[in-house]
Amino acid sequence: MGCMELRIDPEWAWEPRRGFLGLPRELRDVIYALVVIEPSKWERRHSALCDLCPRDMSTYERPVFDDGSTSKCATCRCKSRRNMGLLLANRQIHRETAAMFWSQNTFCFDTATQFGEEVGPKLRQEYLELLQHVSILRVTWQDYQMEWFWRQDRQRIDRGGAAMWHALLRCVGLRTVEMATENVFRPAHFDDRSPHDFTSFIPQLKKRLPNLQEFALAGLIVYDVNPMTSRFDTELDWCAAPPIAKRRLLYVKARKPLDLGKITTAIEVKEALRSFRTNFMVHVKFALETTLLGVDENDFSTDPNDPSASGYALVESLNDNDTFHKLKLRDDTVATVRLLGLPISQQTRIRHVKERWREDARRKSAGKPTVWEEKYKTVMQERQVAKREKRVVDASKEHQAYMEARQSRREETEARERKQKRRERVKERVSLARNEKLAQELREAERKRVRSPK
């Protein structure tokens, strides 16, 4: 049997889809990872173009998460995620990036209430199941070495613990969780008579969250490493506290994972919390102060307001290149801490300068003013607006003063006229009385003349 030949002439040639979506999915995933995966809030830095980014190597970089002071900049957006707009590009990109965004980023929250309000009722269940890394911590500069119930600028009572734990247990895909001890157990005190006890949730974590690999207790410690202001009795003289501009704040993030396999009861959870607060954190503070902050071992004090203690002074060689430190504790264990808010290094300063140069060159090539020119223009406009407002205020004050003076002169004139009229009325009454008396005398005299005999 002979072979059959089929001849098919090509009618059209296949062309790949143009644009970003025409790239292979593997390459798009690499691009997505570079765009949507960002450092956690605790590790995020100010961009080189931010006004809060240090311009020299002696200024301490303020972390982006500490925005509770009056020195925060209204133009700083470094705390927020920068590339969220990619998820809103179209439905296909959203489907391809959502799983990566929710599963590979660490989501940080300040309080239990914030987590319960923003995650529980607002986030869809399909995204709740994608969450893998959660951190619940908070710090501001007024927390400086103070126990949680003495902190001046935070809400004294956070009643969102129950909502937080119920929302947390719905995130069945969680792998790592870290939080402060007060989110697990908080004793009653003078502002809140009822204790917040959620220790019963800890033994259930392995069962309720099967993918959980680590549950850690964490804390953020703040040190003022300026020897002139680091030791200050905030409880006795809070109003005279040194201003934030004179402080050099160093932030230390310490964490300790719990062995959930050995914790089966709420009593064991409370013991672990007590050990973290009174043993681990005290040992970490001792190691920090004696190795990095220049405190002698005999001068170490757990009282943050001890006036006899020496001030802190950071080791000069430390900068943003040395953020992770392993500390050998007094109980022969090793703790790894993260130092935040350190001065920038020479390499970082040069990199920031080059980045600002590139931004200025990009703006000039696009026909736009540079960042400095834009700021100068903004400042000049603000000054002009302030001058106009001042002129308006001054004119208003002058007009008000003129009207008040005019009213005062009118009142003085009216008062003089009333006084003059009163004088004239008094004179008229006196004249009438005198004439009446004179007429009376004349009548009496005439009457006597008529009655007298001739």
Coordinates of C-alpha atoms in Angstrom, one line a residue:
M1 CA 0.0 0.0 0.0
G2 CA 1.5 3.3 -1.0
C3 CA 2.2 6.2 1.5
M4 CA -0.3 9.0 1.6
E5 CA 1.1 12.5 1.6
L6 CA -0.7 15.4 3.2
R7 CA 0.4 18.9 2.4
I8 CA -0.7 21.7 4.7
D9 CA 0.3 25.2 3.6
P10 CA 0.8 27.6 6.6
E11 CA -1.9 30.2 6.6
W12 CA -0.7 32.2 9.6
A13 CA 2.3 32.3 12.0
W14 CA 1.8 32.2 15.8
E15 CA 3.0 35.4 17.6
P16 CA 3.5 35.6 21.3
R17 CA 1.4 37.9 23.3
R18 CA 3.0 41.3 23.5
G19 CA 3.7 43.2 26.7
F20 CA 4.4 42.0 30.3
L21 CA 1.8 39.2 30.2
G22 CA 3.5 37.8 27.1
L23 CA 6.5 36.8 29.2
P24 CA 6.7 33.2 30.5
R25 CA 5.0 32.6 33.8
E26 CA 8.3 31.6 35.4
L27 CA 9.9 34.9 34.5
R28 CA 6.8 36.8 35.7
D29 CA 7.0 35.0 39.1
V30 CA 10.6 36.2 39.5
I31 CA 9.5 39.8 38.8
Y32 CA 6.6 39.5 41.1
A33 CA 8.9 38.2 43.9
L34 CA 11.1 41.2 43.4
V35 CA 8.2 43.6 43.6
V36 CA 5.7 42.4 46.1
I37 CA 7.9 40.8 48.7
E38 CA 9.3 43.4 51.0
P39 CA 11.0 43.5 54.4
S40 CA 8.9 43.5 57.5
K41 CA 8.0 46.7 59.2
W42 CA 10.6 46.2 61.9
E43 CA 13.4 45.9 59.3
R44 CA 12.2 48.5 56.8
R45 CA 14.5 51.6 56.2
H46 CA 13.9 55.1 55.1
S47 CA 14.5 55.6 51.4
A48 CA 17.3 57.9 50.3
L49 CA 14.8 60.5 49.1
C50 CA 12.9 60.6 52.5
D51 CA 13.4 63.7 54.6
L52 CA 14.0 61.4 57.7
C53 CA 16.9 59.6 56.0
P54 CA 20.2 60.7 57.7
R55 CA 22.5 62.7 55.6
D56 CA 25.6 62.1 57.8
M57 CA 27.1 59.3 59.7
S58 CA 26.5 60.8 63.2
T59 CA 22.7 61.0 63.0
Y60 CA 20.8 58.0 64.3
E61 CA 18.3 56.7 61.8
R62 CA 14.8 56.7 63.2
P63 CA 13.0 53.4 62.4
V64 CA 9.9 53.7 60.2
F65 CA 7.7 51.9 62.7
D66 CA 8.3 54.5 65.4
D67 CA 5.9 57.3 64.4
G68 CA 4.5 58.2 67.8
S69 CA 6.7 61.2 68.4
T70 CA 6.2 64.8 67.4
S71 CA 9.2 64.7 65.1
K72 CA 7.6 62.5 62.5
C73 CA 7.6 63.9 59.0
A74 CA 4.3 64.4 57.1
T75 CA 5.9 63.5 53.8
C76 CA 7.4 60.1 55.0
R77 CA 5.7 57.1 53.4
C78 CA 8.4 54.6 54.2
K79 CA 6.3 52.7 56.7
S80 CA 3.7 51.8 54.0
R81 CA 4.2 49.1 51.4
R82 CA 5.4 50.7 48.1
N83 CA 4.2 48.3 45.4
M84 CA 0.6 47.4 46.4
G85 CA -0.6 49.0 43.2
L86 CA 0.6 45.9 41.2
L87 CA -2.2 43.9 42.7
L88 CA -4.7 46.4 41.3
A89 CA -3.4 46.3 37.7
N90 CA -5.8 43.7 36.4
R91 CA -7.5 40.4 37.4
Q92 CA -4.9 38.2 35.9
I93 CA -2.0 39.9 37.7
H94 CA -4.0 39.9 40.9
R95 CA -4.5 36.1 40.7
E96 CA -0.8 35.5 40.0
T97 CA 0.5 37.7 42.7
A98 CA -2.0 37.4 45.6
A99 CA -0.8 34.0 46.8
M100 CA 2.9 35.3 46.8
F101 CA 2.0 38.6 48.5
W102 CA -0.1 37.1 51.4
S103 CA 2.1 34.1 52.0
Q104 CA 5.7 35.4 51.8
N105 CA 5.4 38.8 53.5
T106 CA 5.5 39.3 57.2
F107 CA 2.4 41.3 58.4
C108 CA 3.1 43.5 61.4
F109 CA 0.5 45.0 63.8
D110 CA 0.9 47.3 66.7
T111 CA -1.8 46.0 69.0
A112 CA -4.2 43.1 69.4
T113 CA -7.1 45.4 68.6
Q114 CA -5.6 46.4 65.3
F115 CA -5.1 42.8 64.3
G116 CA -8.6 41.8 65.3
E117 CA -10.2 44.7 63.5
E118 CA -8.1 44.7 60.3
V119 CA -7.7 40.9 59.8
G120 CA -10.8 39.3 61.3
P121 CA -13.8 41.0 59.7
K122 CA -12.1 42.7 56.7
L123 CA -9.9 40.0 55.2
R124 CA -11.5 37.2 53.1
Q125 CA -11.1 33.7 54.3
E126 CA -9.2 32.7 51.2
Y127 CA -6.6 35.3 52.1
L128 CA -6.6 34.4 55.8
E129 CA -5.6 30.9 54.9
L130 CA -2.7 32.2 52.9
L131 CA -1.1 34.2 55.7
Q132 CA 2.1 32.6 57.0
H133 CA 4.0 35.2 59.0
V134 CA 2.5 37.5 61.6
S135 CA 4.1 39.9 64.1
I136 CA 2.2 41.8 66.8
L137 CA 4.5 44.4 68.6
R138 CA 4.6 48.0 69.3
V139 CA 7.1 50.6 70.5
T140 CA 7.5 54.4 70.7
W141 CA 10.3 56.4 72.1
Q142 CA 8.4 57.1 75.4
D143 CA 8.5 53.4 76.1
Y144 CA 12.1 53.9 76.9
Q145 CA 12.9 51.2 79.4
M146 CA 9.5 51.5 81.0
E147 CA 7.3 48.6 82.0
W148 CA 4.1 48.3 79.9
F149 CA 1.8 49.7 82.5
W150 CA 3.9 52.9 82.9
R151 CA 4.0 53.7 79.2
Q152 CA 2.7 57.2 78.8
D153 CA 1.6 57.4 75.2
R154 CA -0.1 54.1 74.5
Q155 CA -3.6 53.0 75.2
R156 CA -3.7 51.7 78.8
I157 CA -6.4 49.1 78.1
D158 CA -6.3 47.0 74.9
R159 CA -9.4 44.8 75.1
G160 CA -8.9 43.3 71.6
G161 CA -7.2 40.2 72.8
A162 CA -10.2 37.8 72.3
A163 CA -10.9 39.1 68.8
M164 CA -7.2 38.8 68.0
W165 CA -6.9 35.2 69.1
H166 CA -10.1 34.1 67.3
A167 CA -8.9 35.8 64.1
L168 CA -5.4 34.2 64.5
L169 CA -6.8 30.7 64.8
R170 CA -8.7 31.2 61.5
C171 CA -5.3 31.7 59.7
V172 CA -4.7 28.0 59.4
G173 CA -1.7 28.5 57.1
L174 CA 0.5 30.3 59.6
R175 CA 4.1 29.2 59.9
T176 CA 5.6 31.8 62.2
V177 CA 4.0 34.0 64.9
E178 CA 5.7 36.5 67.2
M179 CA 4.0 38.7 69.8
A180 CA 4.5 40.6 73.0
T181 CA 3.7 38.8 76.3
E182 CA 0.9 41.2 77.1
N183 CA -1.1 39.8 74.2
V184 CA -1.0 36.4 75.9
F185 CA -1.4 37.4 79.5
R186 CA -1.7 40.7 81.2
P187 CA -2.3 41.0 84.9
A188 CA -4.9 43.4 86.4
H189 CA -3.8 46.8 87.5
F190 CA -5.3 50.1 88.6
D191 CA -6.6 51.0 85.1
D192 CA -8.1 47.6 84.3
R193 CA -9.2 45.4 87.2
S194 CA -9.9 42.3 85.1
P195 CA -6.8 40.4 83.9
H196 CA -6.5 39.5 80.2
D197 CA -5.7 35.8 80.3
F198 CA -5.4 34.0 76.9
T199 CA -2.9 31.4 78.0
S200 CA -5.4 28.6 77.2
F201 CA -5.0 29.3 73.5
I202 CA -1.3 28.4 73.4
P203 CA -1.6 24.7 74.0
Q204 CA -4.1 24.5 71.2
L205 CA -1.8 26.1 68.6
K206 CA -0.2 22.9 67.3
K207 CA -3.6 21.3 66.8
R208 CA -5.5 24.4 65.4
L209 CA -2.6 25.6 63.2
P210 CA -1.0 22.4 61.7
N211 CA 1.6 24.3 59.7
L212 CA 2.9 26.4 62.6
Q213 CA 6.7 26.0 62.8
E214 CA 7.5 28.7 65.4
F215 CA 5.7 30.7 68.0
A216 CA 8.0 33.3 69.6
L217 CA 7.7 35.9 72.3
A218 CA 9.4 39.1 71.3
G219 CA 10.1 42.6 72.8
L220 CA 11.4 45.9 71.5
I221 CA 13.8 47.6 73.9
V222 CA 14.7 51.3 73.5
Y223 CA 17.9 52.8 74.8
D224 CA 18.9 56.4 74.7
V225 CA 22.7 56.1 74.0
N226 CA 23.4 59.8 74.5
P227 CA 25.2 59.9 77.9
M228 CA 23.8 63.4 78.6
T229 CA 20.1 62.3 78.4
S230 CA 20.1 58.5 78.8
R231 CA 19.6 58.6 82.5
F232 CA 16.5 60.6 83.4
D233 CA 13.9 60.2 86.1
T234 CA 10.8 60.2 84.0
E235 CA 8.5 59.3 86.8
L236 CA 9.5 62.2 89.1
D237 CA 10.0 64.9 86.5
W238 CA 8.3 63.8 83.3
C239 CA 7.5 67.4 82.1
A240 CA 11.2 68.3 82.0
A241 CA 12.2 65.3 79.9
P242 CA 14.9 66.0 77.3
P243 CA 13.5 66.7 73.8
I244 CA 13.6 64.1 71.1
A245 CA 16.1 66.1 69.1
K246 CA 18.8 65.6 71.8
R247 CA 18.2 61.9 72.2
R248 CA 20.0 59.1 70.3
L249 CA 17.6 56.2 70.4
L250 CA 18.8 52.7 69.8
Y251 CA 16.1 50.0 69.2
V252 CA 16.8 46.4 70.1
K253 CA 14.4 43.6 69.0
A254 CA 14.8 40.4 71.0
R255 CA 12.8 37.2 70.6
K256 CA 12.7 33.8 72.1
P257 CA 10.8 30.9 70.4
L258 CA 8.6 28.6 72.6
D259 CA 8.7 24.9 72.5
L260 CA 5.0 24.2 72.0
G261 CA 5.6 20.5 72.2
K262 CA 6.5 20.8 75.9
I263 CA 3.7 23.3 76.8
T264 CA 0.4 21.5 77.5
T265 CA -1.3 23.6 80.2
A266 CA -2.0 27.3 80.9
I267 CA 0.2 27.2 84.0
E268 CA 3.2 26.2 81.9
V269 CA 2.4 29.0 79.5
K270 CA 2.4 31.5 82.4
E271 CA 5.7 30.1 83.6
A272 CA 7.2 30.5 80.1
L273 CA 6.0 34.1 80.1
R274 CA 7.5 34.8 83.5
S275 CA 10.8 33.3 82.4
F276 CA 10.8 35.4 79.3
R277 CA 10.2 38.7 81.2
T278 CA 12.2 38.1 84.3
N279 CA 15.0 35.9 83.0
F280 CA 15.5 36.2 79.3
M281 CA 14.9 39.9 78.8
V282 CA 17.0 40.8 82.0
H283 CA 19.9 38.7 80.7
V284 CA 19.6 40.3 77.3
K285 CA 19.6 43.8 78.8
F286 CA 22.6 42.9 80.9
A287 CA 24.5 41.6 77.9
L288 CA 23.6 44.6 75.8
E289 CA 24.5 47.2 78.3
T290 CA 27.8 45.6 79.3
T291 CA 29.1 44.7 75.8
L292 CA 27.6 47.4 73.5
L293 CA 26.6 50.3 75.7
G294 CA 29.6 50.8 77.9
V295 CA 28.1 49.9 81.3
D296 CA 30.2 48.2 83.9
E297 CA 28.9 44.9 85.3
N298 CA 28.8 46.4 88.8
D299 CA 26.7 49.3 87.6
F300 CA 24.0 47.3 85.9
S301 CA 20.5 48.1 87.2
T302 CA 17.1 46.8 86.3
D303 CA 15.6 50.1 87.5
P304 CA 15.4 52.4 84.4
N305 CA 15.2 55.5 86.6
D306 CA 18.2 54.8 88.9
P307 CA 19.8 58.3 89.0
S308 CA 23.1 56.8 90.2
A309 CA 23.5 54.6 87.2
S310 CA 25.9 55.7 84.5
G311 CA 24.7 56.9 81.1
Y312 CA 24.8 54.7 78.0
A313 CA 27.4 55.2 75.3
L314 CA 27.2 53.1 72.1
V315 CA 30.4 51.5 70.8
E316 CA 31.7 53.8 68.1
S317 CA 32.3 51.2 65.5
L318 CA 28.6 50.1 65.2
N319 CA 26.6 51.2 62.2
D320 CA 23.9 49.8 60.0
N321 CA 26.3 47.1 58.7
D322 CA 26.2 45.5 62.1
T323 CA 22.6 45.0 62.9
F324 CA 22.6 41.4 64.0
H325 CA 24.5 40.5 67.2
K326 CA 24.8 37.3 69.1
L327 CA 24.9 37.8 72.9
K328 CA 26.1 35.3 75.3
L329 CA 23.8 35.4 78.3
R330 CA 24.6 34.8 81.9
D331 CA 22.7 31.4 81.8
D332 CA 25.2 30.2 79.2
T333 CA 22.7 30.5 76.3
V334 CA 23.1 32.6 73.2
A335 CA 20.5 35.2 72.0
T336 CA 20.5 36.9 68.6
V337 CA 19.2 40.4 68.7
R338 CA 18.5 42.9 65.9
L339 CA 19.8 46.5 66.4
L340 CA 17.6 49.1 64.8
G341 CA 18.1 52.9 64.4
L342 CA 21.9 52.7 64.1
P343 CA 23.9 55.5 62.3
I344 CA 24.5 54.9 58.7
S345 CA 27.8 53.7 57.4
Q346 CA 30.1 55.4 54.8
Q347 CA 29.0 52.9 52.2
T348 CA 25.3 53.6 52.9
R349 CA 25.8 57.3 52.8
I350 CA 27.6 57.1 49.4
R351 CA 24.8 54.8 48.1
H352 CA 22.2 57.3 49.2
V353 CA 24.0 60.2 47.6
K354 CA 24.3 58.3 44.3
E355 CA 20.6 57.4 44.5
R356 CA 19.7 61.1 45.0
W357 CA 21.9 62.1 42.1
R358 CA 20.2 59.5 39.9
E359 CA 16.8 60.8 40.9
D360 CA 17.8 64.4 40.1
A361 CA 19.2 63.3 36.7
R362 CA 16.0 61.4 35.9
R363 CA 13.9 64.5 36.9
K364 CA 16.1 66.8 34.8
S365 CA 15.9 64.6 31.8
A366 CA 12.1 64.6 32.1
G367 CA 12.0 68.4 32.3
K368 CA 11.0 68.4 36.0
P369 CA 12.7 70.2 38.9
T370 CA 15.1 68.3 41.2
V371 CA 14.1 67.2 44.6
W372 CA 16.0 70.1 46.2
E373 CA 14.4 72.6 43.7
E374 CA 11.0 71.2 44.4
K375 CA 11.5 71.5 48.1
Y376 CA 12.8 75.0 47.7
K377 CA 9.8 75.9 45.5
T378 CA 7.5 74.4 48.1
V379 CA 9.2 76.3 50.9
M380 CA 9.0 79.5 49.0
Q381 CA 5.4 79.0 48.2
E382 CA 4.7 78.2 51.9
R383 CA 6.5 81.3 52.9
Q384 CA 4.5 83.4 50.4
V385 CA 1.3 81.9 51.6
A386 CA 2.4 82.6 55.2
K387 CA 3.3 86.2 54.2
R388 CA -0.1 86.7 52.5
E389 CA -1.9 85.2 55.5
K390 CA 0.2 87.4 57.8
R391 CA -0.7 90.5 55.7
V392 CA -4.4 89.5 55.9
V393 CA -4.1 89.0 59.6
D394 CA -2.3 92.2 60.1
A395 CA -4.8 94.1 57.9
S396 CA -7.6 92.5 59.9
K397 CA -6.0 93.5 63.1
E398 CA -5.4 97.1 61.8
H399 CA -9.0 97.3 60.7
Q400 CA -10.2 95.9 64.0
A401 CA -8.0 98.4 65.9
Y402 CA -9.3 101.2 63.6
M403 CA -12.9 100.2 64.2
E404 CA -12.3 99.9 68.0
A405 CA -10.6 103.3 68.0
R406 CA -13.5 104.8 66.0
Q407 CA -16.0 103.2 68.3
S408 CA -14.1 104.5 71.3
R409 CA -14.0 108.0 69.8
R410 CA -17.7 107.8 69.1
E411 CA -18.4 106.6 72.6
E412 CA -16.2 109.4 74.0
T413 CA -18.0 112.0 71.9
E414 CA -21.4 110.7 72.9
A415 CA -20.3 110.7 76.6
R416 CA -19.2 114.3 76.3
E417 CA -22.5 115.3 74.6
R418 CA -24.4 113.5 77.3
K419 CA -22.4 115.2 80.0
Q420 CA -22.9 118.6 78.3
K421 CA -26.6 118.0 78.1
R422 CA -26.7 117.0 81.7
R423 CA -24.9 120.2 82.6
E424 CA -27.3 122.3 80.5
R425 CA -30.3 120.6 82.1
V426 CA -28.8 121.2 85.6
K427 CA -28.3 124.9 84.7
E428 CA -31.8 125.2 83.3
R429 CA -33.2 123.6 86.5
V430 CA -31.1 125.9 88.7
S431 CA -32.2 128.9 86.6
L432 CA -35.9 127.9 86.8
A433 CA -35.6 127.4 90.5
R434 CA -33.9 130.8 91.0
N435 CA -36.6 132.5 88.8
E436 CA -39.4 130.7 90.7
K437 CA -37.9 131.7 94.0
L438 CA -37.6 135.3 92.8
A439 CA -41.2 135.3 91.6
Q440 CA -42.3 133.9 94.9
E441 CA -40.4 136.7 96.8
L442 CA -42.0 139.3 94.5
R443 CA -45.5 137.9 95.2
E444 CA -44.9 137.8 98.9
A445 CA -43.6 141.4 98.8
E446 CA -46.7 142.5 96.7
R447 CA -49.0 140.7 99.1
K448 CA -47.5 142.5 102.1
R449 CA -47.7 145.8 100.4
V450 CA -51.4 145.4 99.7
R451 CA -52.3 144.2 103.2
S452 CA -50.4 146.9 105.0
P453 CA -52.7 150.0 106.2
K454 CA -52.2 153.4 104.8

